[in-house]
XYZ file of C-alpha atoms in Angstrom:
231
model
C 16.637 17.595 -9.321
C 18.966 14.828 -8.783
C 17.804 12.525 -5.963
C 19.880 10.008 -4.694
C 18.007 6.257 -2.940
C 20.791 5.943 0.253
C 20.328 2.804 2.795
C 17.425 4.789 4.781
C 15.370 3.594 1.655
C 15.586 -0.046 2.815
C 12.979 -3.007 2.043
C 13.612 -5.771 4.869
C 14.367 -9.228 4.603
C 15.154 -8.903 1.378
C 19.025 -10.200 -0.403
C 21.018 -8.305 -2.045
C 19.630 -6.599 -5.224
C 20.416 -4.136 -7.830
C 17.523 -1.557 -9.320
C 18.779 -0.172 -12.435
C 18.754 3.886 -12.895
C 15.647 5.199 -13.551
C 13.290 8.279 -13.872
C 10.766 9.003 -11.519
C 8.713 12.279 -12.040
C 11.777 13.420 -14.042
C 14.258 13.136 -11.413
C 16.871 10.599 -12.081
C 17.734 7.497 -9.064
C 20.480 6.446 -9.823
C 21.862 2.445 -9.239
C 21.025 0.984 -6.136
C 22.060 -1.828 -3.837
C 19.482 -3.000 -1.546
C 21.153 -5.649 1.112
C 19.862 -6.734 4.450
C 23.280 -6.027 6.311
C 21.949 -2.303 6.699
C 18.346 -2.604 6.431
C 16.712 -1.432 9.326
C 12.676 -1.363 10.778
C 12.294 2.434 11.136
C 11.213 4.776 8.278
C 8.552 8.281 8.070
C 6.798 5.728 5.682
C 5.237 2.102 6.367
C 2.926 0.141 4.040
C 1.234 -2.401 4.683
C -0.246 -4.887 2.150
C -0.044 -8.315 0.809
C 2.186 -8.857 -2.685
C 1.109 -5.733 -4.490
C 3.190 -4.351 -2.354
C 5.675 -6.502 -1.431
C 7.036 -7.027 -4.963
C 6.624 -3.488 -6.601
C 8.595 -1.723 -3.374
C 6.588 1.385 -4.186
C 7.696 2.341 -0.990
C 10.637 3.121 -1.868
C 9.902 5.190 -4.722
C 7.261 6.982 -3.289
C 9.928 7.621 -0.311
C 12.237 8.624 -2.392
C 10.426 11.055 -4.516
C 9.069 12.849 -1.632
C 12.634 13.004 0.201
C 10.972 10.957 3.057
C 13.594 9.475 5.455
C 12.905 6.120 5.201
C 10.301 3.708 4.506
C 9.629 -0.279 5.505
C 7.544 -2.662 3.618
C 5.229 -4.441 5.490
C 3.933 -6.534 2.130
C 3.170 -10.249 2.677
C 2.938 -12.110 -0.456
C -1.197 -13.475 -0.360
C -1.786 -11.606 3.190
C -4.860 -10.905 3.637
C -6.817 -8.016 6.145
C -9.485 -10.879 7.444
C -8.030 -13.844 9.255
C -8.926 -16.314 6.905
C -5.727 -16.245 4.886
C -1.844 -15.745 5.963
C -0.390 -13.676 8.041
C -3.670 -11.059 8.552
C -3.514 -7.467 8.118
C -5.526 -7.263 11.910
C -2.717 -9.957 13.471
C 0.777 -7.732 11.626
C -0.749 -3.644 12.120
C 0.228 -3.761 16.162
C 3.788 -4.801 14.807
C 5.179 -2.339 12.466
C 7.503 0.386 13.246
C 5.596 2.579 15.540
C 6.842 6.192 14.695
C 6.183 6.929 10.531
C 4.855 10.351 9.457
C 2.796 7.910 7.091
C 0.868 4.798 7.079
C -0.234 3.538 3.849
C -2.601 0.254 4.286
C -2.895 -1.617 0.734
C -5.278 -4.809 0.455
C -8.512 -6.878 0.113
C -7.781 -8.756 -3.481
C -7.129 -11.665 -1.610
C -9.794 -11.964 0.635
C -12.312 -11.700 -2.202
C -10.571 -13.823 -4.601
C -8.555 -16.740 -3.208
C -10.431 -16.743 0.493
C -14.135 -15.692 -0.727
C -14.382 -14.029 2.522
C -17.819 -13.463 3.881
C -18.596 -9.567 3.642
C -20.726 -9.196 6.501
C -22.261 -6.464 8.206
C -21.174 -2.756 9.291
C -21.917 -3.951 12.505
C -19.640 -6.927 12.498
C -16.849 -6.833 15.102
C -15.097 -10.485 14.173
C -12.282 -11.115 11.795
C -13.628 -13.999 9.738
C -15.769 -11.436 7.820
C -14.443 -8.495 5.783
C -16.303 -5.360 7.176
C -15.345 -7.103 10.831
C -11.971 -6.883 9.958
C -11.747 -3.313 8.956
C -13.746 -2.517 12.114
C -10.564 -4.315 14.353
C -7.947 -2.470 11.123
C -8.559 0.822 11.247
C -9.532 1.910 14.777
C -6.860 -0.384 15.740
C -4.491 1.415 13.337
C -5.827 5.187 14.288
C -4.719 4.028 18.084
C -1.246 3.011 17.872
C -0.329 5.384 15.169
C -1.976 9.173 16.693
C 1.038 10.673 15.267
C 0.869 9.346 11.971
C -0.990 9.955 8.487
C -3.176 6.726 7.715
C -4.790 6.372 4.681
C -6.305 3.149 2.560
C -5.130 2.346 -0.634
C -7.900 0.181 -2.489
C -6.744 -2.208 -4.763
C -6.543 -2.094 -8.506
C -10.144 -2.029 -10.888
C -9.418 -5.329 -13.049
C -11.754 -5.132 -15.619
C -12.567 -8.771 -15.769
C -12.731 -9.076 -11.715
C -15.229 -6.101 -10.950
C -18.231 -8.099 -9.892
C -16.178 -9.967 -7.667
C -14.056 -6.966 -6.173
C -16.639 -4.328 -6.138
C -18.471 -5.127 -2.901
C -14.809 -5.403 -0.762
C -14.155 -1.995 -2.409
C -17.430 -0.527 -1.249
C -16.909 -1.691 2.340
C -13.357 -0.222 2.127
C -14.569 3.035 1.345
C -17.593 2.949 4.045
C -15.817 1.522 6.875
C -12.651 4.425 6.050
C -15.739 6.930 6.167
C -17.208 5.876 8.913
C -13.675 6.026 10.749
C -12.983 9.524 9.153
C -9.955 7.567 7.753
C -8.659 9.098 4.190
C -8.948 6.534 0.850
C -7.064 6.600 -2.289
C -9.843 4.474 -4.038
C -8.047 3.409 -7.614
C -10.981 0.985 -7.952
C -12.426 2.858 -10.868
C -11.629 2.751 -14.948
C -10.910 6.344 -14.690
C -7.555 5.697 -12.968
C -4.680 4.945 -15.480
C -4.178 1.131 -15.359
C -4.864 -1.593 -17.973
C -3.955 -5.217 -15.920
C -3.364 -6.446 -19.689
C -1.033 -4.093 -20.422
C 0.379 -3.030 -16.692
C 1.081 -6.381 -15.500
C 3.438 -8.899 -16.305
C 1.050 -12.005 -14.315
C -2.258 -10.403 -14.499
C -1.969 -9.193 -10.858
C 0.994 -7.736 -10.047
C 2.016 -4.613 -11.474
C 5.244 -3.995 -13.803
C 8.202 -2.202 -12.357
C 7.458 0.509 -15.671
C 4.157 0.854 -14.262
C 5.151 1.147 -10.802
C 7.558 3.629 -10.934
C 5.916 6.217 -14.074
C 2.474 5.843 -13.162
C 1.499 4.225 -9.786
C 4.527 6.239 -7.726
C 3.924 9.609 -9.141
C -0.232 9.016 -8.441
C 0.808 8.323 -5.060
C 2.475 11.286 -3.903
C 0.195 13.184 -5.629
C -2.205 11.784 -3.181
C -0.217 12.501 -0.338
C 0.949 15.623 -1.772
C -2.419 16.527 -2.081
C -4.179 15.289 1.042
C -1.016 15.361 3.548
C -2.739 17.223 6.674
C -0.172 19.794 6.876
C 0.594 19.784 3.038
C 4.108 20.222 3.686
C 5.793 16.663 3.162
């Protein structure tokens, strides 16, 4: 199957760039020109995250595999969901393009560690700790976006940064519980990645990795947990 990347599949902001042809799940994309003359803010997909996403543009291969009509990257290079860093997750989610069939929300490495944001409580209803910022994310997501799939994308299990991760992980995946939010939690050594091997920094992911291994995961998520299951 022969799909084709067309300006719908648009990351903003960004100059103009060439991605090479590749494979994605066996289906060729062929050369692409990405320019901000026809970018545009609407898409059926929006992520939001910090430079995970910003600089792999998963969302457009994700978008593209599942013939999705669109996607914008919300990815802010060291954003983080607390307001202790740049440009917060709970200060951008009100922003975004209000009408995607999908929302994916991608963070937390930076708040645990370049901010060493407090945890805090369940309880917690402030942004300055890390389970009070999920409680003002994802009811405050659920809200704005009724029409929309949400779901939480954990980051990445880095095999020398588990201690320091794991706790921002586990209050990921109870706070998305507690607001009957869907996770894709790839914080475990069972998923495929090796940051040795898989990045080209340490932290940020290879555009090999990106578009064989983390794109194809993705829509199998989707694919698999879309509520209709017909994306």
């Amino acid at each position: 199957m022969l799909l084709y990347l067309y300006n719908q599949y648009m990351k903003l902001n960004t100059i103009t760039t060439l991605l090479t042809p590749t494979l994605i799940s066996g289906s060729l994309i062929p050369a692409l020109f990405i320019t901000t003359s026809c970018a545009k803010e609407t898409g059926e997909l929006v992520c939001l995250g910090d430079s995970l996403t910003d600089l792999s543009n998963y969302d457009l291969y994700v978008a593209a595999t599942l013939q999705l009509n669109g996607s914008v990257n919300y990815g802010i290079c060291g954003s983080t969901v607390s307001s202790l860093g740049p440009s917060p997750f709970i200060y951008r989610y009100a922003n975004m393009y209000k009408y995607p069939k999908i929302v994916i929300v991608d963070g937390g490495y930076n708040d645990a560690m370049y901010y060493d944001c407090p945890i805090g409580n369940p309880s917690d209803k402030d942004g300055n700790t890390f389970y009070g910022a999920l409680n003002i994310l994802l009811p405050g997501l659920q809200s704005i976006y009724q029409n929309s799939w949400i779901f939480y994308m954990t980051p990445f299990y880095y095999d020398d940064r588990v201690t320091s991760l794991e706790p921002y992980i586990n209050a990921i995946v109870d706070r998305c519980q507690y607001y009957n939010m869907d996770c894709f939690n790839i914080f475990n050594n069972d998923f495929p990645f090796d940051f040795t091997k898989d990045t080209y920094d340490g932290l940020h992911v290879t555009q090999e990795y990106t578009i064989n291994t983390w794109t194809p995961k993705i829509c199998e998520y989707i694919q698999a947990h879309y509520p209709n299951r017909n994306i």
